[in-house]
PDB file of C-alpha atoms in Angstrom:
ATOM      1  CA  CYS W   1      18.369  60.889 -23.611  1.00 40.00           C
ATOM      2  CA  GLN W   2      17.435  58.941 -26.729  1.00 39.00           C
ATOM      3  CA  VAL W   3      20.010  58.565 -29.461  1.00 41.00           C
ATOM      4  CA  LEU W   4      18.643  59.632 -32.830  1.00 43.00           C
ATOM      5  CA  GLY W   5      18.473  56.893 -35.400  1.00 43.00           C
ATOM      6  CA  GLU W   6      18.216  54.120 -32.809  1.00 46.00           C
ATOM      7  CA  ARG W   7      15.079  52.029 -33.049  1.00 46.00           C
ATOM      8  CA  ASN W   8      13.285  51.054 -29.900  1.00 47.00           C
ATOM      9  CA  THR W   9      12.091  47.534 -30.785  1.00 55.00           C
ATOM     10  CA  LYS W  10      10.703  44.878 -28.506  1.00 61.00           C
ATOM     11  CA  PRO W  11      11.780  41.293 -29.080  1.00 65.00           C
ATOM     12  CA  VAL W  12       9.081  39.141 -30.640  1.00 67.00           C
ATOM     13  CA  PRO W  13       7.740  36.631 -28.083  1.00 80.00           C
ATOM     14  CA  GLN W  14       8.439  33.040 -29.065  1.00 85.00           C
ATOM     15  CA  PHE W  15       5.798  30.338 -28.899  1.00 87.00           C
ATOM     16  CA  ASP W  16       6.531  27.898 -26.083  1.00 89.00           C
ATOM     17  CA  THR W  17       4.587  24.635 -25.767  1.00 88.00           C
ATOM     18  CA  GLN W  18       4.890  24.913 -21.976  1.00 92.00           C
ATOM     19  CA  ASN W  19       2.427  27.833 -22.173  1.00 94.00           C
ATOM     20  CA  VAL W  20      -0.229  25.990 -24.183  1.00 95.00           C
ATOM     21  CA  GLU W  21      -2.563  25.315 -21.239  1.00 96.00           C
ATOM     22  CA  GLN W  22      -2.560  29.011 -20.320  1.00 97.00           C
ATOM     23  CA  LEU W  23      -3.120  29.999 -23.972  1.00 97.00           C
ATOM     24  CA  ILE W  24      -6.110  27.639 -24.147  1.00 97.00           C
ATOM     25  CA  SER W  25      -7.502  29.132 -20.942  1.00 97.00           C
ATOM     26  CA  ASP W  26      -7.035  32.700 -22.202  1.00 97.00           C
ATOM     27  CA  LEU W  27      -8.749  31.868 -25.499  1.00 97.00           C
ATOM     28  CA  LYS W  28     -11.688  30.242 -23.728  1.00 97.00           C
ATOM     29  CA  ASN W  29     -12.051  33.394 -21.612  1.00 96.00           C
ATOM     30  CA  ILE W  30     -12.494  35.404 -24.812  1.00 96.00           C
ATOM     31  CA  MET W  31     -15.012  32.879 -26.175  1.00 96.00           C
ATOM     32  CA  ILE W  32     -17.278  33.047 -23.127  1.00 95.00           C
ATOM     33  CA  ASN W  33     -16.958  36.828 -22.651  1.00 94.00           C
ATOM     34  CA  HIS W  34     -19.990  38.262 -24.456  1.00 89.00           C
ATOM     35  CA  THR W  35     -18.446  41.742 -24.513  1.00 91.00           C
ATOM     36  CA  SER W  36     -15.205  40.679 -26.233  1.00 89.00           C
ATOM     37  CA  ASP W  37     -14.012  42.511 -29.312  1.00 90.00           C
ATOM     38  CA  LEU W  38     -13.198  39.200 -30.983  1.00 89.00           C
ATOM     39  CA  GLN W  39     -10.590  40.338 -33.506  1.00 90.00           C
ATOM     40  CA  LYS W  40      -8.776  42.733 -31.146  1.00 94.00           C
ATOM     41  CA  ASP W  41      -8.857  40.481 -28.079  1.00 95.00           C
ATOM     42  CA  LEU W  42      -7.706  37.410 -30.008  1.00 95.00           C
ATOM     43  CA  ALA W  43      -4.893  39.388 -31.666  1.00 94.00           C
ATOM     44  CA  ASP W  44      -3.758  40.770 -28.290  1.00 95.00           C
ATOM     45  CA  ILE W  45      -3.768  37.385 -26.547  1.00 95.00           C
ATOM     46  CA  MET W  46      -2.120  35.519 -29.408  1.00 94.00           C
ATOM     47  CA  ALA W  47       0.641  38.161 -29.646  1.00 94.00           C
ATOM     48  CA  LYS W  48       1.590  37.401 -26.033  1.00 94.00           C
ATOM     49  CA  TYR W  49       2.302  33.817 -27.101  1.00 94.00           C
ATOM     50  CA  GLY W  50       4.257  34.589 -30.287  1.00 92.00           C
ATOM     51  CA  ILE W  51       1.384  34.334 -32.785  1.00 92.00           C
ATOM     52  CA  LYS W  52       0.415  37.242 -35.025  1.00 93.00           C
ATOM     53  CA  PHE W  53      -3.315  36.735 -35.536  1.00 92.00           C
ATOM     54  CA  SER W  54      -5.904  38.162 -37.901  1.00 89.00           C
ATOM     55  CA  ILE W  55      -9.357  37.381 -39.195  1.00 87.00           C
ATOM     56  CA  VAL W  56      -9.604  37.755 -42.963  1.00 83.00           C
ATOM     57  CA  HIS W  57     -12.319  37.658 -45.593  1.00 74.00           C
ATOM     58  CA  ASN W  58     -12.818  34.231 -47.095  1.00 66.00           C
ATOM     59  CA  PHE W  59     -11.536  33.825 -50.625  1.00 58.00           C
ATOM     60  CA  ARG W  60     -14.305  32.589 -52.916  1.00 59.00           C
ATOM     61  CA  GLY W  61     -13.789  28.894 -53.590  1.00 54.00           C
ATOM     62  CA  ALA W  62     -11.022  28.508 -51.001  1.00 52.00           C
ATOM     63  CA  PRO W  63     -11.596  25.242 -49.113  1.00 49.00           C
ATOM     64  CA  VAL W  64      -9.794  26.314 -45.933  1.00 53.00           C
ATOM     65  CA  HIS W  65     -10.832  28.003 -42.713  1.00 70.00           C
ATOM     66  CA  GLY W  66      -7.337  28.974 -41.636  1.00 75.00           C
ATOM     67  CA  TYR W  67      -3.718  29.390 -42.599  1.00 80.00           C
ATOM     68  CA  ILE W  68      -0.589  29.425 -40.479  1.00 81.00           C
ATOM     69  CA  SER W  69       3.066  30.092 -41.267  1.00 82.00           C
ATOM     70  CA  GLN W  70       6.264  30.962 -39.439  1.00 84.00           C
ATOM     71  CA  ASN W  71       8.540  33.868 -40.345  1.00 83.00           C
ATOM     72  CA  LYS W  72      12.333  33.996 -40.144  1.00 81.00           C
ATOM     73  CA  ASP W  73      12.147  35.471 -36.621  1.00 79.00           C
ATOM     74  CA  GLY W  74      10.247  32.413 -35.413  1.00 79.00           C
ATOM     75  CA  GLU W  75       6.956  34.295 -35.039  1.00 84.00           C
ATOM     76  CA  TYR W  76       3.858  32.474 -36.260  1.00 89.00           C
ATOM     77  CA  GLN W  77       1.265  34.200 -38.418  1.00 90.00           C
ATOM     78  CA  MET W  78      -2.254  32.820 -38.241  1.00 89.00           C
ATOM     79  CA  ALA W  79      -5.160  33.985 -40.381  1.00 87.00           C
ATOM     80  CA  LEU W  80      -8.674  32.616 -39.952  1.00 87.00           C
ATOM     81  CA  THR W  81     -11.780  33.228 -42.000  1.00 82.00           C
ATOM     82  CA  ILE W  82     -15.358  33.254 -40.854  1.00 77.00           C
ATOM     83  CA  ARG W  83     -16.169  30.941 -43.775  1.00 68.00           C
ATOM     84  CA  GLY W  84     -19.431  29.214 -42.966  1.00 63.00           C
ATOM     85  CA  ALA W  85     -19.944  31.872 -40.264  1.00 77.00           C
ATOM     86  CA  PHE W  86     -20.757  29.453 -37.447  1.00 88.00           C
ATOM     87  CA  ALA W  87     -18.886  30.257 -34.231  1.00 91.00           C
ATOM     88  CA  ASP W  88     -18.317  26.604 -33.311  1.00 93.00           C
ATOM     89  CA  ILE W  89     -16.472  26.056 -36.616  1.00 91.00           C
ATOM     90  CA  PHE W  90     -14.446  29.234 -36.104  1.00 91.00           C
ATOM     91  CA  TRP W  91     -13.279  28.185 -32.634  1.00 94.00           C
ATOM     92  CA  PHE W  92     -12.558  24.623 -33.707  1.00 94.00           C
ATOM     93  CA  SER W  93     -10.480  25.989 -36.615  1.00 92.00           C
ATOM     94  CA  LEU W  94      -8.589  28.299 -34.242  1.00 94.00           C
ATOM     95  CA  PHE W  95      -7.646  25.440 -31.918  1.00 95.00           C
ATOM     96  CA  HIS W  96      -6.907  23.206 -34.925  1.00 94.00           C
ATOM     97  CA  GLU W  97      -4.301  25.712 -36.176  1.00 93.00           C
ATOM     98  CA  ILE W  98      -2.772  25.919 -32.693  1.00 94.00           C
ATOM     99  CA  GLY W  99      -2.610  22.118 -32.807  1.00 95.00           C
ATOM    100  CA  HIS W 100      -0.431  22.343 -35.910  1.00 93.00           C
ATOM    101  CA  ILE W 101       1.994  24.593 -34.004  1.00 92.00           C
ATOM    102  CA  VAL W 102       2.033  22.380 -30.898  1.00 92.00           C
ATOM    103  CA  ASN W 103       2.509  19.256 -33.022  1.00 91.00           C
ATOM    104  CA  GLY W 104       5.500  20.822 -34.820  1.00 89.00           C
ATOM    105  CA  ASP W 105       3.838  20.793 -38.256  1.00 86.00           C
ATOM    106  CA  ILE W 106       4.821  24.362 -39.125  1.00 79.00           C
ATOM    107  CA  SER W 107       8.363  25.533 -39.723  1.00 67.00           C
ATOM    108  CA  LYS W 108      10.123  28.391 -41.489  1.00 53.00           C
ATOM    109  CA  SER W 109      10.748  26.121 -44.467  1.00 50.00           C
ATOM    110  CA  SER W 110       7.417  24.265 -44.670  1.00 51.00           C
ATOM    111  CA  ASP W 111       4.807  24.761 -47.356  1.00 49.00           C
ATOM    112  CA  PHE W 112       1.057  24.326 -47.106  1.00 47.00           C
ATOM    113  CA  ILE W 113      -0.314  21.231 -45.418  1.00 47.00           C
ATOM    114  CA  ASP W 114      -2.238  19.321 -48.087  1.00 44.00           C
ATOM    115  CA  ALA W 115      -5.124  17.263 -46.702  1.00 46.00           C
ATOM    116  CA  LEU W 116      -4.979  14.967 -49.752  1.00 47.00           C
ATOM    117  CA  ASN W 117      -1.395  13.913 -48.982  1.00 47.00           C
ATOM    118  CA  ASN W 118      -1.315  10.856 -46.652  1.00 50.00           C
ATOM    119  CA  THR W 119       1.370  12.342 -44.392  1.00 59.00           C
ATOM    120  CA  ASP W 120      -0.529  15.606 -44.196  1.00 75.00           C
ATOM    121  CA  THR W 121      -3.815  13.777 -43.562  1.00 81.00           C
ATOM    122  CA  ALA W 122      -2.235  12.365 -40.400  1.00 86.00           C
ATOM    123  CA  LYS W 123      -1.198  15.917 -39.412  1.00 88.00           C
ATOM    124  CA  GLU W 124      -4.746  17.146 -40.024  1.00 89.00           C
ATOM    125  CA  ASP W 125      -6.191  14.307 -37.923  1.00 92.00           C
ATOM    126  CA  ALA W 126      -3.736  15.076 -35.091  1.00 93.00           C
ATOM    127  CA  ALA W 127      -4.616  18.787 -35.220  1.00 93.00           C
ATOM    128  CA  ASP W 128      -8.337  17.895 -35.156  1.00 94.00           C
ATOM    129  CA  LYS W 129      -7.745  15.701 -32.105  1.00 96.00           C
ATOM    130  CA  PHE W 130      -5.824  18.492 -30.377  1.00 96.00           C
ATOM    131  CA  ALA W 131      -8.647  20.958 -31.077  1.00 97.00           C
ATOM    132  CA  GLY W 132     -11.364  18.605 -29.838  1.00 97.00           C
ATOM    133  CA  ASN W 133      -9.453  17.806 -26.646  1.00 97.00           C
ATOM    134  CA  ALA W 134      -8.507  21.445 -26.005  1.00 97.00           C
ATOM    135  CA  LEU W 135     -12.122  22.546 -26.255  1.00 98.00           C
ATOM    136  CA  LEU W 136     -13.688  19.623 -24.361  1.00 98.00           C
ATOM    137  CA  ASP W 137     -11.735  17.390 -22.002  1.00 98.00           C
ATOM    138  CA  PRO W 138     -11.869  13.909 -23.612  1.00 97.00           C
ATOM    139  CA  ASP W 139     -12.640  11.990 -20.404  1.00 98.00           C
ATOM    140  CA  SER W 140     -15.414  14.347 -19.333  1.00 97.00           C
ATOM    141  CA  TYR W 141     -16.825  14.352 -22.876  1.00 98.00           C
ATOM    142  CA  ALA W 142     -16.879  10.536 -22.894  1.00 98.00           C
ATOM    143  CA  ASP W 143     -18.780  10.602 -19.579  1.00 98.00           C
ATOM    144  CA  PHE W 144     -21.177  13.263 -20.897  1.00 98.00           C
ATOM    145  CA  THR W 145     -21.989  11.346 -24.085  1.00 98.00           C
ATOM    146  CA  ALA W 146     -22.250   8.018 -22.232  1.00 97.00           C
ATOM    147  CA  VAL W 147     -25.215   9.434 -20.306  1.00 97.00           C
ATOM    148  CA  GLY W 148     -26.788  10.674 -23.555  1.00 96.00           C
ATOM    149  CA  ASP W 149     -28.828  13.469 -21.953  1.00 97.00           C
ATOM    150  CA  TYR W 150     -28.807  16.173 -24.633  1.00 98.00           C
ATOM    151  CA  ARG W 151     -31.423  18.525 -23.242  1.00 98.00           C
ATOM    152  CA  ILE W 152     -30.318  22.138 -23.627  1.00 98.00           C
ATOM    153  CA  MET W 153     -29.976  22.721 -19.876  1.00 98.00           C
ATOM    154  CA  THR W 154     -27.674  19.681 -19.613  1.00 98.00           C
ATOM    155  CA  ILE W 155     -25.618  20.919 -22.564  1.00 98.00           C
ATOM    156  CA  LYS W 156     -25.335  24.382 -20.978  1.00 98.00           C
ATOM    157  CA  ARG W 157     -24.190  22.896 -17.667  1.00 98.00           C
ATOM    158  CA  TYR W 158     -21.607  20.743 -19.403  1.00 98.00           C
ATOM    159  CA  ALA W 159     -20.379  23.670 -21.533  1.00 98.00           C
ATOM    160  CA  ALA W 160     -19.966  25.799 -18.384  1.00 98.00           C
ATOM    161  CA  SER W 161     -17.931  23.015 -16.753  1.00 98.00           C
ATOM    162  CA  GLN W 162     -15.577  23.112 -19.771  1.00 98.00           C
ATOM    163  CA  ARG W 163     -15.508  26.938 -19.940  1.00 97.00           C
ATOM    164  CA  VAL W 164     -16.833  26.996 -23.498  1.00 98.00           C
ATOM    165  CA  ALA W 165     -19.949  28.437 -25.103  1.00 97.00           C
ATOM    166  CA  PRO W 166     -22.865  25.985 -25.488  1.00 98.00           C
ATOM    167  CA  TYR W 167     -22.580  26.184 -29.290  1.00 97.00           C
ATOM    168  CA  VAL W 168     -19.223  24.350 -29.067  1.00 97.00           C
ATOM    169  CA  VAL W 169     -20.896  21.335 -27.440  1.00 98.00           C
ATOM    170  CA  ILE W 170     -23.925  21.537 -29.739  1.00 98.00           C
ATOM    171  CA  GLY W 171     -21.721  21.714 -32.847  1.00 96.00           C
ATOM    172  CA  ARG W 172     -19.702  18.684 -31.785  1.00 97.00           C
ATOM    173  CA  LEU W 173     -22.799  16.649 -30.957  1.00 98.00           C
ATOM    174  CA  GLN W 174     -24.237  17.545 -34.367  1.00 97.00           C
ATOM    175  CA  LYS W 175     -21.009  16.719 -36.223  1.00 96.00           C
ATOM    176  CA  GLU W 176     -20.870  13.345 -34.483  1.00 97.00           C
ATOM    177  CA  LYS W 177     -24.554  12.767 -35.394  1.00 97.00           C
ATOM    178  CA  ARG W 178     -25.545  12.439 -31.757  1.00 97.00           C
ATOM    179  CA  ILE W 179     -28.208  15.101 -32.299  1.00 97.00           C
ATOM    180  CA  PRO W 180     -29.768  16.391 -35.553  1.00 96.00           C
ATOM    181  CA  TYR W 181     -28.539  19.672 -37.054  1.00 94.00           C
ATOM    182  CA  SER W 182     -32.085  21.001 -36.639  1.00 94.00           C
ATOM    183  CA  TRP W 183     -31.776  20.961 -32.838  1.00 96.00           C
ATOM    184  CA  TYR W 184     -30.894  24.136 -30.916  1.00 96.00           C
ATOM    185  CA  SER W 185     -30.359  26.307 -33.986  1.00 90.00           C
ATOM    186  CA  GLY W 186     -31.157  29.336 -31.817  1.00 92.00           C
ATOM    187  CA  TYR W 187     -28.004  28.633 -29.788  1.00 94.00           C
ATOM    188  CA  LYS W 188     -25.728  28.355 -32.841  1.00 91.00           C
ATOM    189  CA  VAL W 189     -24.013  31.744 -33.009  1.00 89.00           C
ATOM    190  CA  ARG W 190     -23.015  33.093 -36.428  1.00 86.00           C
ATOM    191  CA  TYR W 191     -20.266  35.607 -37.039  1.00 81.00           C
ATOM    192  CA  LYS W 192     -20.495  38.220 -39.759  1.00 78.00           C
ATOM    193  CA  TRP W 193     -18.351  41.049 -41.062  1.00 70.00           C
ATOM    194  CA  VAL W 194     -19.269  44.511 -39.869  1.00 67.00           C
ATOM    195  CA  GLU W 195     -17.857  47.178 -42.140  1.00 60.00           C
ATOM    196  CA  SER W 196     -16.761  50.318 -40.327  1.00 54.00           C
TER     197      SER W 196
END
């Protein structure tokens, strides 16, 4: 018998840094699953870890790929854009924002992180490092780049060993100027809005 007027509410899961490795694994599973409904699957997984997630339209002129805040209940809200549209940038931005949570940069009382502020620049650098290491194990990446074999089959094998899509490895190699941006453009996935 349900009492009228009583609300049946579930407690909001709280983010726990002890679950970060599993969160990373779950997110990588979505990335490499070609049949994923990206927005729905990411929202479902993130909710399990105390993060309310959405993908939003980019605001014209806005220089950011993502935003994260924490509400009074301790739940994080994360919004990402598909600004630039490239999937490697999207996934790096996603892990970057998780890095801010893991590093303790976001609190109920904090404002925006400003990349022009020296303290915030250090936070941005730390979140970038977290994202890079979460996507590609730093020791294995050092070994991979030491060999310098950037043929597409080698990149695909390495990406599979890290449980990421090849475009993640390609994007990083391009950003680090190890390969030209003109290489492997056919493997660089782009996301776009589909209006329903």
